[in-house]
CSV table of C-alpha atoms in Angstrom, one decimal:
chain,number,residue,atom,x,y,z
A,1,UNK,CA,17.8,-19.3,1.6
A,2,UNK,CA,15.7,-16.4,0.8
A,3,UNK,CA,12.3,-15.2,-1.1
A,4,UNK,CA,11.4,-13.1,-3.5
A,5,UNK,CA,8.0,-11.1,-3.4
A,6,UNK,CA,5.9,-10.9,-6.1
A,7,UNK,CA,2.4,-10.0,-7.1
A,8,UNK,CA,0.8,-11.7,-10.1
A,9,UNK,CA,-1.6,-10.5,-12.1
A,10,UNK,CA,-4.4,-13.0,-13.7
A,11,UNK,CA,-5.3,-11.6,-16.7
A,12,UNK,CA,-7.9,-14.6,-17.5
A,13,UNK,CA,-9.5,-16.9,-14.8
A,14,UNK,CA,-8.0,-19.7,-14.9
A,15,UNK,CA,-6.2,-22.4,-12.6
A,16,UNK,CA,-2.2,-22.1,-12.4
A,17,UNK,CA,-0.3,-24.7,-13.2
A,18,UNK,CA,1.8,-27.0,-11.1
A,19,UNK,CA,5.6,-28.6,-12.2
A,20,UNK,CA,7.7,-31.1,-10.5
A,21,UNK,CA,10.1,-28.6,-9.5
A,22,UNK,CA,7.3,-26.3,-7.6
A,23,UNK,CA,4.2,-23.8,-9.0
A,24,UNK,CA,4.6,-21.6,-12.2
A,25,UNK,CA,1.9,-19.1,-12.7
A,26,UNK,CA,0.3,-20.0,-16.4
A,27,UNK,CA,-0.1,-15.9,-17.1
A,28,UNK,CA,2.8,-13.5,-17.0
A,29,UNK,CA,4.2,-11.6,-14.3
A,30,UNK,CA,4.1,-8.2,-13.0
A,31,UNK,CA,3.6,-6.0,-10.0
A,32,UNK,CA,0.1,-4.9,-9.4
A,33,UNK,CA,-1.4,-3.3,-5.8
A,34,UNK,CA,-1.3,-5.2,-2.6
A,35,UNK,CA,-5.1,-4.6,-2.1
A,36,UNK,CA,-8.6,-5.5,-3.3
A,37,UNK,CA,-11.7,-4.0,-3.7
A,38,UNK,CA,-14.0,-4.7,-1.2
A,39,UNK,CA,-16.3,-8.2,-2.2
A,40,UNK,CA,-13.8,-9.1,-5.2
A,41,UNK,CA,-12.5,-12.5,-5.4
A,42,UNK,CA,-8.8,-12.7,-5.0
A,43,UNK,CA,-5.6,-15.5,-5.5
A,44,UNK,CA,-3.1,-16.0,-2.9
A,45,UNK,CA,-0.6,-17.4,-4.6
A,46,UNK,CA,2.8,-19.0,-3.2
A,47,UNK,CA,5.4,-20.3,-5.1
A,48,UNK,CA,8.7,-22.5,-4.2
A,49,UNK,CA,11.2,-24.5,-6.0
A,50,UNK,CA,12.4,-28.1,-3.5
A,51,UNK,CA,15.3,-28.2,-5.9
A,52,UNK,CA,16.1,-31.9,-5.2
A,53,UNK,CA,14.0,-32.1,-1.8
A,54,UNK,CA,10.4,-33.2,-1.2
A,55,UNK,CA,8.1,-30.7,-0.3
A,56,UNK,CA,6.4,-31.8,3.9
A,57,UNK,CA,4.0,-29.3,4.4
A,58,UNK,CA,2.6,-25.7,3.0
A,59,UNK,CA,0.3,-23.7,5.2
A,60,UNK,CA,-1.4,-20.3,4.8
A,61,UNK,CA,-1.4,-17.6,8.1
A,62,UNK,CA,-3.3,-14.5,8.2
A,63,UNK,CA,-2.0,-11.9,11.2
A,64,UNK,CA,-0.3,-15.7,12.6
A,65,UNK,CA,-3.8,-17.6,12.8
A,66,UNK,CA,-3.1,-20.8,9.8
A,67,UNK,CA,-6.4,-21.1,7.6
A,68,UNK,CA,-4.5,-23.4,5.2
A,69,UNK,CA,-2.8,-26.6,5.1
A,70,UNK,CA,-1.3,-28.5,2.6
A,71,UNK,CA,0.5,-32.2,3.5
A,72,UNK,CA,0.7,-34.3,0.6
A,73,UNK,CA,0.9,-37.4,2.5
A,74,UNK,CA,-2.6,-36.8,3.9
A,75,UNK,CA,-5.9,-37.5,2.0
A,76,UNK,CA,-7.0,-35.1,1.0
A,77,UNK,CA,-4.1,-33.1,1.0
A,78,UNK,CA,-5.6,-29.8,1.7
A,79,UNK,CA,-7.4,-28.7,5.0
A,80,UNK,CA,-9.2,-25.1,5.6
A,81,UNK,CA,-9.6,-23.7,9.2
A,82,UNK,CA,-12.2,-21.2,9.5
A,83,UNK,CA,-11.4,-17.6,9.9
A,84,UNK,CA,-13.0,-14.2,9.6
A,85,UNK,CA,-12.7,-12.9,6.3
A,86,UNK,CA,-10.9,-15.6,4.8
A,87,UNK,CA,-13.1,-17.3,2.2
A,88,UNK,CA,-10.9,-20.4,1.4
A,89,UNK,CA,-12.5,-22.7,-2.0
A,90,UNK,CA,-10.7,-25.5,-1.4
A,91,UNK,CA,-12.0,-26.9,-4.7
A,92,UNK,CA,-9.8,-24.1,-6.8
A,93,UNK,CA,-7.3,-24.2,-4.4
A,94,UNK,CA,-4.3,-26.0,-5.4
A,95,UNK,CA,-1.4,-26.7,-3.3
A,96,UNK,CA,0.0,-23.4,-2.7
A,97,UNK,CA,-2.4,-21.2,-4.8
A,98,UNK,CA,-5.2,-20.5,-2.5
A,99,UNK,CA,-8.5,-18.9,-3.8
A,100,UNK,CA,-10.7,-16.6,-1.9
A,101,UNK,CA,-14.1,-16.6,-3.4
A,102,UNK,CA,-14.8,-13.0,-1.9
A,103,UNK,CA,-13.4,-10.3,0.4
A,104,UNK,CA,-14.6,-8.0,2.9
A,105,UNK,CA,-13.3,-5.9,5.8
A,106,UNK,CA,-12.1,-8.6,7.5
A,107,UNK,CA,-10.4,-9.9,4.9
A,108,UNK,CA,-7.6,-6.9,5.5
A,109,UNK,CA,-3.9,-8.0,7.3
A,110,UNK,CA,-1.1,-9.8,6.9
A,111,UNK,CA,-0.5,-13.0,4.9
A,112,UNK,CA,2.2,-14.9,5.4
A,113,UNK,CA,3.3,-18.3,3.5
A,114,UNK,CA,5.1,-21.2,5.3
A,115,UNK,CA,6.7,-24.0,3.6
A,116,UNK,CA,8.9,-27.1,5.5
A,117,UNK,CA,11.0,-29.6,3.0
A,118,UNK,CA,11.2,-33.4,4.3
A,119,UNK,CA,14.1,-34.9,5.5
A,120,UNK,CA,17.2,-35.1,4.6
A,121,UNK,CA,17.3,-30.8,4.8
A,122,UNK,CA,14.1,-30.0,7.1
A,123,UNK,CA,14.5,-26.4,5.3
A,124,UNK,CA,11.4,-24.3,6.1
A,125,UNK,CA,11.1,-21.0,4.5
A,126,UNK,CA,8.7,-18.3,5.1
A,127,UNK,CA,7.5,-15.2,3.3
A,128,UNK,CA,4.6,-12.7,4.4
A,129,UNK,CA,2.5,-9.3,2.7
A,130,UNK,CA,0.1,-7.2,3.8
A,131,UNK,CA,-3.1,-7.0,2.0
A,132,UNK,CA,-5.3,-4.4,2.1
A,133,UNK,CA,-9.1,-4.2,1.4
A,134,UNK,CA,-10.6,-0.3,-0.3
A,135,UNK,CA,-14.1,0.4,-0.3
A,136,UNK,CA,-15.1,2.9,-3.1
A,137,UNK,CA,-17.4,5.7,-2.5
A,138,UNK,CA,-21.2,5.1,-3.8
A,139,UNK,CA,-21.2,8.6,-5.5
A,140,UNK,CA,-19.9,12.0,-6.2
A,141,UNK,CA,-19.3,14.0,-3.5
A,142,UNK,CA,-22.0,16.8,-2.0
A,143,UNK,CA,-21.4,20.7,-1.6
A,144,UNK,CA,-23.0,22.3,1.2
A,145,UNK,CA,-23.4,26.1,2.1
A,146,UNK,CA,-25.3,29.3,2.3
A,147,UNK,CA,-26.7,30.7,-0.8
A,148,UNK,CA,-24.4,33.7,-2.4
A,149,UNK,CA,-25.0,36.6,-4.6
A,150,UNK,CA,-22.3,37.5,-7.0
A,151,UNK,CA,-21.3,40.5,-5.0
A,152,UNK,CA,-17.8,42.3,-4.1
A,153,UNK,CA,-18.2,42.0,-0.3
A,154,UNK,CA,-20.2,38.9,-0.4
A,155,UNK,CA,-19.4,35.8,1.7
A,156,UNK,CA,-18.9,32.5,0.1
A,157,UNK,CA,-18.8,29.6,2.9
A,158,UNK,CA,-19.4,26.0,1.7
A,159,UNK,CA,-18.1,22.5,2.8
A,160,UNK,CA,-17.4,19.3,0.2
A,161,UNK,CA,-18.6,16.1,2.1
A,162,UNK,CA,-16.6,12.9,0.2
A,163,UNK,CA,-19.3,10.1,-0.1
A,164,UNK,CA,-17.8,7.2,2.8
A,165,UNK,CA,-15.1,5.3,1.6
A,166,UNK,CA,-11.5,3.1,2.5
A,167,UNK,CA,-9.2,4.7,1.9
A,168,UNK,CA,-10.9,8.6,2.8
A,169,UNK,CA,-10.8,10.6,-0.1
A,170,UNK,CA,-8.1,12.9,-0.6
A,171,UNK,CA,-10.1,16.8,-1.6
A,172,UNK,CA,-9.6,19.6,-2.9
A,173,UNK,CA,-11.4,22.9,-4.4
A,174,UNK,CA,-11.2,24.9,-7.3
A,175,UNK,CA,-12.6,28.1,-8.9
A,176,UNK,CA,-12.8,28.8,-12.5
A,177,UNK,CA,-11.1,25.8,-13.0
A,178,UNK,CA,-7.9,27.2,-11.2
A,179,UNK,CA,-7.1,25.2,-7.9
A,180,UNK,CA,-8.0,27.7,-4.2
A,181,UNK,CA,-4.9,28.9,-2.4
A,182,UNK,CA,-4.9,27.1,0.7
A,183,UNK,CA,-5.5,30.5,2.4
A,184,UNK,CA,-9.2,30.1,1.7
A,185,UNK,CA,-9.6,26.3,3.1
A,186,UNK,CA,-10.6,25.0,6.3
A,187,UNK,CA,-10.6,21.0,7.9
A,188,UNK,CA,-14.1,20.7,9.5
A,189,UNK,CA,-13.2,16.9,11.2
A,190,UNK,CA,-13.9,13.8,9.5
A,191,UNK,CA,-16.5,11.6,9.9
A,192,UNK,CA,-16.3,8.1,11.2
A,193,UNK,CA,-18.6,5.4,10.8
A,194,UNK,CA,-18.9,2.1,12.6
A,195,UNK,CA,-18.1,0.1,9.8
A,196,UNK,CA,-14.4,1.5,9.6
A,197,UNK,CA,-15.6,3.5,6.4
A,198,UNK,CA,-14.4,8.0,6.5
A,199,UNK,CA,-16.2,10.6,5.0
A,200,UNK,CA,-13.8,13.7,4.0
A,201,UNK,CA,-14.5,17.2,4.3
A,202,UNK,CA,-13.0,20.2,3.1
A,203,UNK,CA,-14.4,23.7,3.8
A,204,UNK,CA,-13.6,26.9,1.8
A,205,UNK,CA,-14.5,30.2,3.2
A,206,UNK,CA,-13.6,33.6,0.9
A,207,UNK,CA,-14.6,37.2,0.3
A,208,UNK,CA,-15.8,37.9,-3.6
A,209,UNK,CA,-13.3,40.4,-4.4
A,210,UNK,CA,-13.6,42.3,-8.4
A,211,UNK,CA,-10.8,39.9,-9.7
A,212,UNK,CA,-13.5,36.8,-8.5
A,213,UNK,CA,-15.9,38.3,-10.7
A,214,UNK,CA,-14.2,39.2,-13.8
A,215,UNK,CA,-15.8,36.1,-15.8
A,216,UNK,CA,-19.2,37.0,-14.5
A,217,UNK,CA,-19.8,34.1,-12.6
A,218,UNK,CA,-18.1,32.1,-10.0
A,219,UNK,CA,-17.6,28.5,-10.9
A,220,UNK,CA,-16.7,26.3,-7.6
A,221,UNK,CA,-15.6,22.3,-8.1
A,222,UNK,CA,-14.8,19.8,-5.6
A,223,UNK,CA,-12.5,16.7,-6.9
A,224,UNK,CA,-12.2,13.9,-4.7
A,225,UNK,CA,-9.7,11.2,-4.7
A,226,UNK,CA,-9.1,7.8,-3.5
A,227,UNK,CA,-5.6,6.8,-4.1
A,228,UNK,CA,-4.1,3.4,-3.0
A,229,UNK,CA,-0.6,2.3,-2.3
A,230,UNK,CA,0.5,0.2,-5.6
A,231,UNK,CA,3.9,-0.6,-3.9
A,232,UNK,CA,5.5,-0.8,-0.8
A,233,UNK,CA,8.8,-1.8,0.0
A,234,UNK,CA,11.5,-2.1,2.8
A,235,UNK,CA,15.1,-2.3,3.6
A,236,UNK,CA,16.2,-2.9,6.8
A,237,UNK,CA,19.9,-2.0,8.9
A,238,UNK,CA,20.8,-3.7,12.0
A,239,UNK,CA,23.7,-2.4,13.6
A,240,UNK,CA,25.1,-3.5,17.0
A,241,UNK,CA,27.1,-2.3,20.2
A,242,UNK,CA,28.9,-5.1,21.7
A,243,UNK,CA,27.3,-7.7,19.7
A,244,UNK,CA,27.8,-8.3,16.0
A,245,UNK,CA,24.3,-7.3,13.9
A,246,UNK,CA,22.2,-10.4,13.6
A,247,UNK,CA,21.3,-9.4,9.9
A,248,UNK,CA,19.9,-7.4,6.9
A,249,UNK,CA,16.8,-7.2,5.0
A,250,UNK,CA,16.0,-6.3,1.7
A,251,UNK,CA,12.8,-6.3,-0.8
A,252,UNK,CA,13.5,-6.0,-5.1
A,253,UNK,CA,13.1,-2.7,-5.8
A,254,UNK,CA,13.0,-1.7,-2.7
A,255,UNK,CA,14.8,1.6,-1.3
A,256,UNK,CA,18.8,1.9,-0.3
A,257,UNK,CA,20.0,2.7,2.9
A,258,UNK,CA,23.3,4.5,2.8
A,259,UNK,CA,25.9,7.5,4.4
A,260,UNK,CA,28.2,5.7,6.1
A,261,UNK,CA,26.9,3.3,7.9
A,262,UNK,CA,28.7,1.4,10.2
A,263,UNK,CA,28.1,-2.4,11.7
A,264,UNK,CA,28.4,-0.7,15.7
A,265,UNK,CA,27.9,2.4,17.1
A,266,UNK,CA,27.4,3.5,21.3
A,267,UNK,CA,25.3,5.8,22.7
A,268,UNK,CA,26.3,9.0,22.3
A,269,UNK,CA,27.5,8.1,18.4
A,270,UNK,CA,25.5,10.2,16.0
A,271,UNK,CA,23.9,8.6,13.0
A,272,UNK,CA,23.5,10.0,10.0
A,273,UNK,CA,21.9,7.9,7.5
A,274,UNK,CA,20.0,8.6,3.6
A,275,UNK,CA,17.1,6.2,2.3
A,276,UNK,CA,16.6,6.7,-1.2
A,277,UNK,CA,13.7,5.2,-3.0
A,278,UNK,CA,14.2,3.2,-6.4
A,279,UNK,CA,13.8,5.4,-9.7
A,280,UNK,CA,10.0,5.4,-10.2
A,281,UNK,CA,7.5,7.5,-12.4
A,282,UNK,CA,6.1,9.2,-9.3
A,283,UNK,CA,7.0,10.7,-6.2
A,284,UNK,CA,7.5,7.8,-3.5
A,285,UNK,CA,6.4,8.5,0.2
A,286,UNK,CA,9.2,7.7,2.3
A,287,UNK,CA,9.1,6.5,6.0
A,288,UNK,CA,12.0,5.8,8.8
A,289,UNK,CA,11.8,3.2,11.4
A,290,UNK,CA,13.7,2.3,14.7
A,291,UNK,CA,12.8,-0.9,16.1
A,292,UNK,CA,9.3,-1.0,13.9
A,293,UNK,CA,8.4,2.5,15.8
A,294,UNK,CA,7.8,5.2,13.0
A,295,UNK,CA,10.4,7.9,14.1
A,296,UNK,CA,10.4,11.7,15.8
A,297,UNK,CA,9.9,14.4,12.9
A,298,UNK,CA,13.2,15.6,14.0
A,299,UNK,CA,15.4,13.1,13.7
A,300,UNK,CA,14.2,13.4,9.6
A,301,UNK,CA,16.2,15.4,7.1
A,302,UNK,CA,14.5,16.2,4.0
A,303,UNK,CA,16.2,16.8,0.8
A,304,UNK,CA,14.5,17.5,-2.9
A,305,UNK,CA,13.8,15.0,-5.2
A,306,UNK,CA,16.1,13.3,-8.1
A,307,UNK,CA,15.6,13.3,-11.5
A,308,UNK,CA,17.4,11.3,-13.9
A,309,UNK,CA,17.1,11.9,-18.0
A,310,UNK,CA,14.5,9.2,-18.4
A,311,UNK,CA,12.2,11.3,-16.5
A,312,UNK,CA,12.0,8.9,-13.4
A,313,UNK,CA,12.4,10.5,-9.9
A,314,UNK,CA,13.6,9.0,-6.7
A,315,UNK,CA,12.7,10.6,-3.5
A,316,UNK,CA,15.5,10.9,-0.5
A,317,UNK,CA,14.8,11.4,3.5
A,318,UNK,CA,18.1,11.5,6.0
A,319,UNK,CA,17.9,10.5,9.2
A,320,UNK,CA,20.0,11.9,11.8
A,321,UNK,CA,20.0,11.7,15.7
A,322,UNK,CA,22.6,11.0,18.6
A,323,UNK,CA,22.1,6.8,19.7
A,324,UNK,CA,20.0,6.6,23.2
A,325,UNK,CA,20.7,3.4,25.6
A,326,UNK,CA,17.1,2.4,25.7
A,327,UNK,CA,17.4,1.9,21.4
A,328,UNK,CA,19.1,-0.9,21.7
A,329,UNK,CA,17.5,-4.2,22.2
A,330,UNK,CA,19.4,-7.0,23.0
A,331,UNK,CA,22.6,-4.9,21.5
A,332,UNK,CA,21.4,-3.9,18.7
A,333,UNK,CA,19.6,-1.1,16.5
A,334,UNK,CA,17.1,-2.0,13.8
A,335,UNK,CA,16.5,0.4,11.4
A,336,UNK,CA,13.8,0.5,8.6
A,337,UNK,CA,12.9,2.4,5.6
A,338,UNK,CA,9.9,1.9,3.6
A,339,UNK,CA,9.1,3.1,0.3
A,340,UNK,CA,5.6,3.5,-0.7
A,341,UNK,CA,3.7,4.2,-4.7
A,342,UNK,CA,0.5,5.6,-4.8
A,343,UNK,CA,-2.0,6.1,-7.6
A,344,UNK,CA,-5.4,6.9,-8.0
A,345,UNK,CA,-8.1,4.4,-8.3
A,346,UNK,CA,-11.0,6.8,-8.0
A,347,UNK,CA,-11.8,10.3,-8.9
A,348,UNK,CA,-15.0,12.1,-8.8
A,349,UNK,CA,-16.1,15.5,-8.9
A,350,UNK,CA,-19.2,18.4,-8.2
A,351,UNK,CA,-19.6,21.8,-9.5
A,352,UNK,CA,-21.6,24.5,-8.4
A,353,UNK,CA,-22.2,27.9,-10.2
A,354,UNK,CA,-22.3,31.3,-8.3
A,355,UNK,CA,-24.3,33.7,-10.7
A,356,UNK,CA,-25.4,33.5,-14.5
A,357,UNK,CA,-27.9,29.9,-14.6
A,358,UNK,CA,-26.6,28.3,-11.2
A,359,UNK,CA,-26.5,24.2,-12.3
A,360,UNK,CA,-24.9,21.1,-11.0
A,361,UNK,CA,-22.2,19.3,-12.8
A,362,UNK,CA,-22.3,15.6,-13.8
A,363,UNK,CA,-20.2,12.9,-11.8
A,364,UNK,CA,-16.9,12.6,-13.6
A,365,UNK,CA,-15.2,9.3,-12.8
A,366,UNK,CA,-11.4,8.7,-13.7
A,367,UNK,CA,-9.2,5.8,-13.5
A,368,UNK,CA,-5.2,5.5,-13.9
A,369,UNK,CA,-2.9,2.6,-13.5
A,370,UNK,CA,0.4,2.2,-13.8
A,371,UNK,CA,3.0,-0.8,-12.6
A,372,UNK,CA,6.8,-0.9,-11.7
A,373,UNK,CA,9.4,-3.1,-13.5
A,374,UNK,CA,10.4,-6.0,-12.3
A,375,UNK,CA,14.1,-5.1,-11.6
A,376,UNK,CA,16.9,-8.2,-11.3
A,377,UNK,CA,16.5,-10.2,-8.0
A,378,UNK,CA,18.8,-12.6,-5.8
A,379,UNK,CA,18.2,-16.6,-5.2
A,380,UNK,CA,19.6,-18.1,-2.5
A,381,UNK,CA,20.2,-21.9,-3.1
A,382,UNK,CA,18.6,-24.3,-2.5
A,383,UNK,CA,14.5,-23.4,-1.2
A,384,UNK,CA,13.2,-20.8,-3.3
A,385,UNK,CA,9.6,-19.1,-2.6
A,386,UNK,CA,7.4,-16.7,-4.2
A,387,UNK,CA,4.7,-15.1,-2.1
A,388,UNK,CA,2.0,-13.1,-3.6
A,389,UNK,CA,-1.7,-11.9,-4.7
A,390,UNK,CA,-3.5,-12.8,-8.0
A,391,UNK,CA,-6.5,-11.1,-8.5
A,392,UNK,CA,-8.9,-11.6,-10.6
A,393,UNK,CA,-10.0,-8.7,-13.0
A,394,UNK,CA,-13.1,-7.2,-13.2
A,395,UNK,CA,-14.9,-4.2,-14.7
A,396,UNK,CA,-15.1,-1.8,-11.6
A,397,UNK,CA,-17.9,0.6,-12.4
């Protein structure tokens, strides 16, 4: 038995729709982000096919703490348990579609699904993501500095504070349009606040030189950016020494782990191993794992990225070190690459003009999207499970 993982999107608020044979979402399907705004509404959504079994139980965990039963032999069928940041409406709520009526903070970790067959197969299947709450900033960022003439010789020294925010806001500077070398930026620290929120800041510090000056004036811009993982996705070895591997994981579209690998290896044994993410529009950030523990910077190789003639890239990171005694646990080795999609959900910007009529800029607000393809998936026979998020769509700004 296995699962597949899905996110569905909810393109009009309305209640799924239940079958004999499990839950079928009543909008289409795609892949959407494994994270909410901050105070939006949001669907868990869990669906199985019994095949020819009856279904016992379904129950909801966040980070292993159940919030959620379903028993259809008790009346009423569904129970809540209270928890902190898990807003259950048990009157939208239908067997395993769960509605949140609103998020916060809290509301941030790992949900997993858990459903048992009755008798004659007791089958129990589970399936689990991580969701993720972002808080967007109130406003455009702020530039702060001593006053400048437009001088060869003169000093320019100001710092772009990123209004607070979840994820912090990715900055960086421009002049006259054309982005700074990194030559002329500094990292003052972040700023922490006790509600989990980060405030960026990104200093640049240059002399005016004749080629700054050749326009007359000295435009200076600040972008921030908030991106957000749209996709994340895993594969994961296990290889063995004495013992045989205990198994193999995989998520659709997830990344490939290949070179060679082989089912034991002893310590001494040197493995050399490639992840390569799935063909995607962007850049994927790759990351290696032995036994769940990110790995050294040195054991990582790092080789460019591929581009195929459709214009899609997929990203590739080695991993190569000589097998220590203390990695094995219980005989074996797990291994794990994750592939994660970001794009950017915010985007705001400040200018500031060094001579000619010194003015502000407006706040400039962008959004993108973008998805990835549902690609062929595996079934195993005979529980099947679908695990995921439906959110409900609203206007942002």
């Amino acid at each position: 038995m296995s699962f597949l993982l899905r996110l569905v999107l909810l393109t009009t608020v309305s209640l799924p729709s239940c079958t004999s044979s499990g839950i079928q979402s009543s909008t289409s399907e795609r892949f959407v982000p494994t994270a909410v705004r901050s105070g939006d509404p949001v669907w868990l959504n869990c669906t199985f096919n019994l095949e020819s079994d009856e279904l016992y139980s379904l129950k909801w965990y966040k980070n292993n703490v159940e919030f959620y039963r379903y028993l259809p032999s008790d009346d009423p069928p569904a129970q809540k348990y209270d928890l902190s940041g898990v807003y259950v409406d048990l009157y939208k709520s239908s067997l395993g579609h769960v509605y949140l009526t609103k998020t916060d903070l809290n509301t941030e970790g790992t949900y997993r699904c858990e459903a048992s067959a009755e008798a004659p197969s007791f089958q129990t299947e589970r399936a689990e993501r991580e969701l993720r709450v972002y808080v967007l900033p109130a406003g455009k960022p702020t530039i702060v500095g001593t006053n400048t003439k437009l001088e060869v010789g003169k000093e320019v020294n100001v710092t772009c504070i990123a209004q607070a925010s979840k994820p912090a806001a990715s900055l960086r500077w421009f002049l006259n349009d054309e982005e700074s070398p990194s030559s002329y930026l500094w990292h003052p620290p972040i700023i922490k606040y006790t509600n989990d929120l980060i405030s960026s800041r990104l200093g640049l510090y240059l002399t005016l030189t004749s080629a700054h000056l050749q326009l007359e004036e000295l435009k200076l811009k600040c972008l921030a950016s908030i991106f957000q993982a749209y996709s994340i996705t895993t594969e994961e070895v296990i290889v063995g020494n004495s013992v045989r591997p205990s198994g193999y994981f995989t998520t659709p579209n997830g990344p490939t782990i290949d070179g060679g690998l082989q089912p034991r290896y002893k310590v001494g044994d040197t493995m050399n191993l490639n992840c390569t993410s799935a063909l995607a529009k962007r850049t994927a950030e790759l990351s290696w794992y032995i036994n769940d523990i990110e790995v050294d910077p040195t054991y990582l190789v790092h080789y460019p990225p591929r581009h195929n003639p459709d214009n899609l890239v997929s990203t590739v990171m080695g991993l190569k070190f000589k097998v220590r005694a203390n990695q094995f646990q219980k005989g074996e080795i797990r291994l794990k690459c994750t592939s994660t999609l970001f794009k950017i959900i915010d985007e705001r910007s400040v200018e500031t003009v060094i001579g000619g009529k010194e003015q502000s800029s407006g706040l400039h607000i962008s959004e993108s999207s973008s998805s990835v393809h549902d690609g062929a998936m595996k079934i195993a026979e005979p529980l099947k499970m679908v695990i995921g998020f439906i959110y409900v769509i609203q206007k942002w700004m």
